[in-house]
mmCIF file of C-alpha atoms in Angstrom:
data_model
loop_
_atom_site.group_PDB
_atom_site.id
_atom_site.type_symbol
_atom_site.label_atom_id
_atom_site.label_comp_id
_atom_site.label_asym_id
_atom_site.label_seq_id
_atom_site.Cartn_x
_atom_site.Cartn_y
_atom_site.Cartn_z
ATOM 1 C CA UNK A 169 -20.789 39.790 40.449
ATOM 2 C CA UNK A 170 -19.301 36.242 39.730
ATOM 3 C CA UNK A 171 -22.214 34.938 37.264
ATOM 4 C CA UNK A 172 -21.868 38.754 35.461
ATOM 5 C CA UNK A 173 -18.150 37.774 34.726
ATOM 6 C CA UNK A 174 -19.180 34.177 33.268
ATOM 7 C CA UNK A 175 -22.465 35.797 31.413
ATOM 8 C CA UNK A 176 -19.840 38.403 29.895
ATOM 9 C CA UNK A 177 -17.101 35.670 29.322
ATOM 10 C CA UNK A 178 -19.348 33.394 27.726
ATOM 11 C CA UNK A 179 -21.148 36.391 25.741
ATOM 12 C CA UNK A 180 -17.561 37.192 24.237
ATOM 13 C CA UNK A 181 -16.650 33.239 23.347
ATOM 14 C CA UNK A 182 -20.296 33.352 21.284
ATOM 15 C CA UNK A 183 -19.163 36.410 19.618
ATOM 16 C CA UNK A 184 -15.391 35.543 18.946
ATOM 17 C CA UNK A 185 -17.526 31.805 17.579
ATOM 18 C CA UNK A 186 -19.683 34.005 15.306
ATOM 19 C CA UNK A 187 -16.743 36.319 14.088
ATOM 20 C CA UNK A 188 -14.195 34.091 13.817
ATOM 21 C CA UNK A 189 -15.076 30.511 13.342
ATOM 22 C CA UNK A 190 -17.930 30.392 11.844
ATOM 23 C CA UNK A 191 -17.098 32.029 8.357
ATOM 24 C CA UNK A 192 -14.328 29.491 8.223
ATOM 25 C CA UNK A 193 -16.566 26.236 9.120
ATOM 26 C CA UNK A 194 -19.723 27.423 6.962
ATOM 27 C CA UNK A 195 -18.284 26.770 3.827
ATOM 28 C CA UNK A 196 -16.633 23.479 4.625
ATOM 29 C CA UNK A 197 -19.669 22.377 6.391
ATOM 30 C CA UNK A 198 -22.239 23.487 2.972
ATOM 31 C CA UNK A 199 -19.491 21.958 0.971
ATOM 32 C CA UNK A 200 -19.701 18.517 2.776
ATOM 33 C CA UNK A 201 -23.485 18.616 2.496
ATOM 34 C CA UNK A 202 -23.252 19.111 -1.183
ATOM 35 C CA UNK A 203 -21.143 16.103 -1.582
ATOM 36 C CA UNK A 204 -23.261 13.856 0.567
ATOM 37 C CA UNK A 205 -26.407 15.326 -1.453
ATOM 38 C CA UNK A 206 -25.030 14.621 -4.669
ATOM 39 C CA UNK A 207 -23.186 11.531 -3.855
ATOM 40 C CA UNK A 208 -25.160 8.205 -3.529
ATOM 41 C CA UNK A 209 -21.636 6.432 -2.338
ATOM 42 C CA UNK A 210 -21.483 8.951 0.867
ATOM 43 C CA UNK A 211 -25.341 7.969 1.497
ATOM 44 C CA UNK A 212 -24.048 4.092 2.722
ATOM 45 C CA UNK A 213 -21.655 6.515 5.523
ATOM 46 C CA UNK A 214 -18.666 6.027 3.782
ATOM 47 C CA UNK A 215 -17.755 9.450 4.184
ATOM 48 C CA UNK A 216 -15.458 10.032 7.668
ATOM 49 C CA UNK A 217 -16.849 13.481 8.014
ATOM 50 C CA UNK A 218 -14.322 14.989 10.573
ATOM 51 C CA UNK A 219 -11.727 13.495 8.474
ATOM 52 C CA UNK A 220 -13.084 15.580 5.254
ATOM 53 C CA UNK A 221 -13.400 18.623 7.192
ATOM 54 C CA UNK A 222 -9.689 17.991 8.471
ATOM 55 C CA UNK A 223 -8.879 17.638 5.242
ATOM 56 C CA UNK A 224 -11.389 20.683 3.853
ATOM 57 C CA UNK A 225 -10.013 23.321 6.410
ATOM 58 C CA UNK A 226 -6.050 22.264 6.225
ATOM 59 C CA UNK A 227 -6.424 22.873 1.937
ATOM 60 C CA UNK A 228 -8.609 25.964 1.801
ATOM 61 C CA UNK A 229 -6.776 27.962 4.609
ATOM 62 C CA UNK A 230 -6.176 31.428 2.756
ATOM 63 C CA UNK A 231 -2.711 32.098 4.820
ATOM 64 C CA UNK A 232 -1.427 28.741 2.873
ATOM 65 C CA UNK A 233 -4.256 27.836 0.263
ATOM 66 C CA UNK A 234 -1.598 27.565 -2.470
ATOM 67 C CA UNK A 235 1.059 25.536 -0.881
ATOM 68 C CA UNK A 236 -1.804 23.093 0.514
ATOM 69 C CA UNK A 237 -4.132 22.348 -2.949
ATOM 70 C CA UNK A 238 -2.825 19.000 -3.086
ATOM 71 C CA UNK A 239 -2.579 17.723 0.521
ATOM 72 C CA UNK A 240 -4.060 14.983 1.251
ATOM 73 C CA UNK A 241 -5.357 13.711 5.168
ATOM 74 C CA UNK A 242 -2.135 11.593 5.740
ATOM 75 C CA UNK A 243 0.479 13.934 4.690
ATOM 76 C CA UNK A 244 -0.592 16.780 7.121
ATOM 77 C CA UNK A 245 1.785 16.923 9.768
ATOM 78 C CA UNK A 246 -0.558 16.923 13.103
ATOM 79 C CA UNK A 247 -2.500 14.319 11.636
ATOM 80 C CA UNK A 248 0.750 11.809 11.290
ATOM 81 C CA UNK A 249 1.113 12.768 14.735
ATOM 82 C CA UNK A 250 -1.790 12.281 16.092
ATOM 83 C CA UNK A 251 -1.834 8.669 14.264
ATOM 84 C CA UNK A 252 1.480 7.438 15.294
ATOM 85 C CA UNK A 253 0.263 7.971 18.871
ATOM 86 C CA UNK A 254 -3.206 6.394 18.134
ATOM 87 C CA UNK A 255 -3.990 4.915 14.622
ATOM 88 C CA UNK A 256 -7.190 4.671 13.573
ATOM 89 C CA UNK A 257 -8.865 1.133 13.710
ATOM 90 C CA UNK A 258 -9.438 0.171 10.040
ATOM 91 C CA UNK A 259 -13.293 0.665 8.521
ATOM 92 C CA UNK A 260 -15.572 -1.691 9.081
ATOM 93 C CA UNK A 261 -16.119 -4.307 6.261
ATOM 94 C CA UNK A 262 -19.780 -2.904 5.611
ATOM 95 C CA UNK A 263 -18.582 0.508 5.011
ATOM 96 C CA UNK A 264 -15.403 -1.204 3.070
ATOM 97 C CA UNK A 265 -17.337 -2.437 0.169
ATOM 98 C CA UNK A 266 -19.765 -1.743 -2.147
ATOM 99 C CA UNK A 267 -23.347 -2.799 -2.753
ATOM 100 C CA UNK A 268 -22.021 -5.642 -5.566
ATOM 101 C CA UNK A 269 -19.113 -6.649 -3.567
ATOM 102 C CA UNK A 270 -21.547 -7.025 -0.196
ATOM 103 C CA UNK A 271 -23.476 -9.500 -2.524
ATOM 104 C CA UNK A 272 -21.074 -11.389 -4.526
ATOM 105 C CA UNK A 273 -19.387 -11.840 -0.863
ATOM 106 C CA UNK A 274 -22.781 -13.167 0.507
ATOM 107 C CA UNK A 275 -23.500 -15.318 -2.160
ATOM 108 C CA UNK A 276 -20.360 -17.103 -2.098
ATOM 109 C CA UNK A 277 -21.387 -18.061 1.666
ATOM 110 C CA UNK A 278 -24.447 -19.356 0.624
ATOM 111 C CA UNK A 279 -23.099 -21.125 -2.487
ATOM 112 C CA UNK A 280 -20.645 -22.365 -0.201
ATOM 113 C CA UNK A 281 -22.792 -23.541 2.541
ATOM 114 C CA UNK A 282 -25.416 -25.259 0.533
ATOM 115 C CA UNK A 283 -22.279 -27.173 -1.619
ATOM 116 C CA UNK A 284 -20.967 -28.119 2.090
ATOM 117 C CA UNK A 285 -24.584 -29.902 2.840
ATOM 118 C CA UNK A 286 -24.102 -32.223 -0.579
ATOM 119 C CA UNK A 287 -24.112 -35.727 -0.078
ATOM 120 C CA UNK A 288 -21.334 -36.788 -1.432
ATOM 121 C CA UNK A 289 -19.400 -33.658 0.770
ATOM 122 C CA UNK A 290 -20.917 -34.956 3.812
ATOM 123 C CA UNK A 291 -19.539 -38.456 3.097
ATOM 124 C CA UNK A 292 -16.074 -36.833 1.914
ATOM 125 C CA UNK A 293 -16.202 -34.813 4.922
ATOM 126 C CA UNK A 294 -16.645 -38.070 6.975
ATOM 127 C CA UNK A 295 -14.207 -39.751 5.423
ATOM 128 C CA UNK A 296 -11.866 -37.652 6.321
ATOM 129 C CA UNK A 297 -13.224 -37.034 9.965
ATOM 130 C CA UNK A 298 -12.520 -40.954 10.383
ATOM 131 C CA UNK A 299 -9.047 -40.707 8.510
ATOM 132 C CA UNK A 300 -7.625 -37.970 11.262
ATOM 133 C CA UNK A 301 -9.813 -40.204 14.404
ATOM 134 C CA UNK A 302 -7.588 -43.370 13.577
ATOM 135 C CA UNK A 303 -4.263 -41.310 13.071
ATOM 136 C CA UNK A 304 -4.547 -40.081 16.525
ATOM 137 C CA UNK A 305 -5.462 -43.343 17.850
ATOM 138 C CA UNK A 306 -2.094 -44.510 16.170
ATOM 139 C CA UNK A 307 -0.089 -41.423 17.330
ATOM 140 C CA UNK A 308 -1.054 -42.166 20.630
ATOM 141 C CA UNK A 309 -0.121 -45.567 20.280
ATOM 142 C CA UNK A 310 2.803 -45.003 19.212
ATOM 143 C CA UNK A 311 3.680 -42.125 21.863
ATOM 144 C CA UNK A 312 2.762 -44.749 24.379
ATOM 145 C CA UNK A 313 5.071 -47.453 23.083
ATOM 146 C CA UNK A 314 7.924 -45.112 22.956
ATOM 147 C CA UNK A 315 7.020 -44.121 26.723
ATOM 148 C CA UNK A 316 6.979 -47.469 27.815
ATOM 149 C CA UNK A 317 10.125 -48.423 25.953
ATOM 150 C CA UNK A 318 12.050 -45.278 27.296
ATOM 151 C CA UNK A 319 10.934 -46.733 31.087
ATOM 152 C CA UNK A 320 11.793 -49.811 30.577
ATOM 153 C CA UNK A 321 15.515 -48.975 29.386
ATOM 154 C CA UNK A 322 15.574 -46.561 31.879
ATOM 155 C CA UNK A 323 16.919 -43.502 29.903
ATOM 156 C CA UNK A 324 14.240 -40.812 30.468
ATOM 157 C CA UNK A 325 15.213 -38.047 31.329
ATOM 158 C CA UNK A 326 12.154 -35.106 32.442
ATOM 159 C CA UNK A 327 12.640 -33.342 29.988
ATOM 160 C CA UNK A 328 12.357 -36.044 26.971
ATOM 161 C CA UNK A 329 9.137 -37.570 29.374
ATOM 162 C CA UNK A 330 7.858 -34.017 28.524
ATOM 163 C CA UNK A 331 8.145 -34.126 24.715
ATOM 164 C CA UNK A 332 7.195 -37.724 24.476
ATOM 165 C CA UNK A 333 4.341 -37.535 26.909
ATOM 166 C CA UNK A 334 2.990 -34.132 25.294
ATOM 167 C CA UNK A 335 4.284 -35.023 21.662
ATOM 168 C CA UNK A 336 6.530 -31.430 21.339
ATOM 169 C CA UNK A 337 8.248 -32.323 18.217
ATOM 170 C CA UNK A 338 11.677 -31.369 18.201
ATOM 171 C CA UNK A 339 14.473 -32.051 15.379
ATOM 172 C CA UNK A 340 16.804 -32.945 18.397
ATOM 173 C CA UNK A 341 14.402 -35.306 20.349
ATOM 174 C CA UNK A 342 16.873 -38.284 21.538
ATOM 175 C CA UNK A 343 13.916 -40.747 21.302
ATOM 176 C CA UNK A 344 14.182 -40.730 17.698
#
């Protein structure tokens, strides 16, 4: 007697899907398949689908049809609910831009990389690697100097140790 009741239950959910839903979805379904048909852009998955049938359904409801024409995804009221509780993560780059804008963006890497492996870059590059090697050596120097100096006169307090030992610049340091 029990699986009767689910056969019939789940016999009347097919029907009530087949009466009722299904002459609503059709049409947004055949019209999304048109668009992705037609549509080179929606080819590279562009398209959110279930946001376009949101979207689809929410316009072309007959109760409202006419007071909904111009809505767009965002400004439908259980979708701004539904995002202030969970926003969307933003599209990936890839889906972000187009064909040209993929390339130019590659090509600049490239470009990029190969001007990094010039010569003269490498030796600026080094140049500069050596520059920031001998101002630590002097920082530390320095720190160390102002650490032993601080000993010797005895005035250290923790707290300046800290910021001399750790070199936490602060406007107020009384090691100045």
């Amino acid at each position: 007697k029990q699986w009767y009741q689910r056969r019939v239950a789940i016999t009347a959910g097919i029907e009530v899907l087949k009466e009722e839903l299904l002459p609503t979805v059709m049409p947004c379904i055949n019209e999304l398949l048109q668009i992705v048909k037609n549509d080179k852009e929606y080819e590279r998955e562009k398209l959110n689908s279930i946001n376009w049938m949101v979207e689809f359904l929410y316009r072309n409801n007959p109760r409202y049809k006419a007071q909904r024409q111009d809505m767009e995804l965002l400004d439908i009221p259980f979708v701004q609910k539904i995002l202030a509780k969970r926003p969307q993560p933003p599209l990936p780059l890839h889906l972000r831009l187009t064909k040209n804008d993929a390339a130019t963006l590659i090509q600049a890497g490239v470009r990029g990389y190969m001007a990094r492996q010039l010569p003269r870059v490498q030796g600026f590059r080094d140049k500069v690697r050596r520059k920031q090697a001998a101002a630590t050596v002097i920082q530390s120097g320095w720190r160390g100097y102002k650490i032993r100096m601080a000993i010797r006169d005895e005035d250290l307090s923790s707290k300046d140790f800290c910021k001399l030992y750790y070199g936490v610049r602060t406007p107020y340091s009384t090691l100045n």
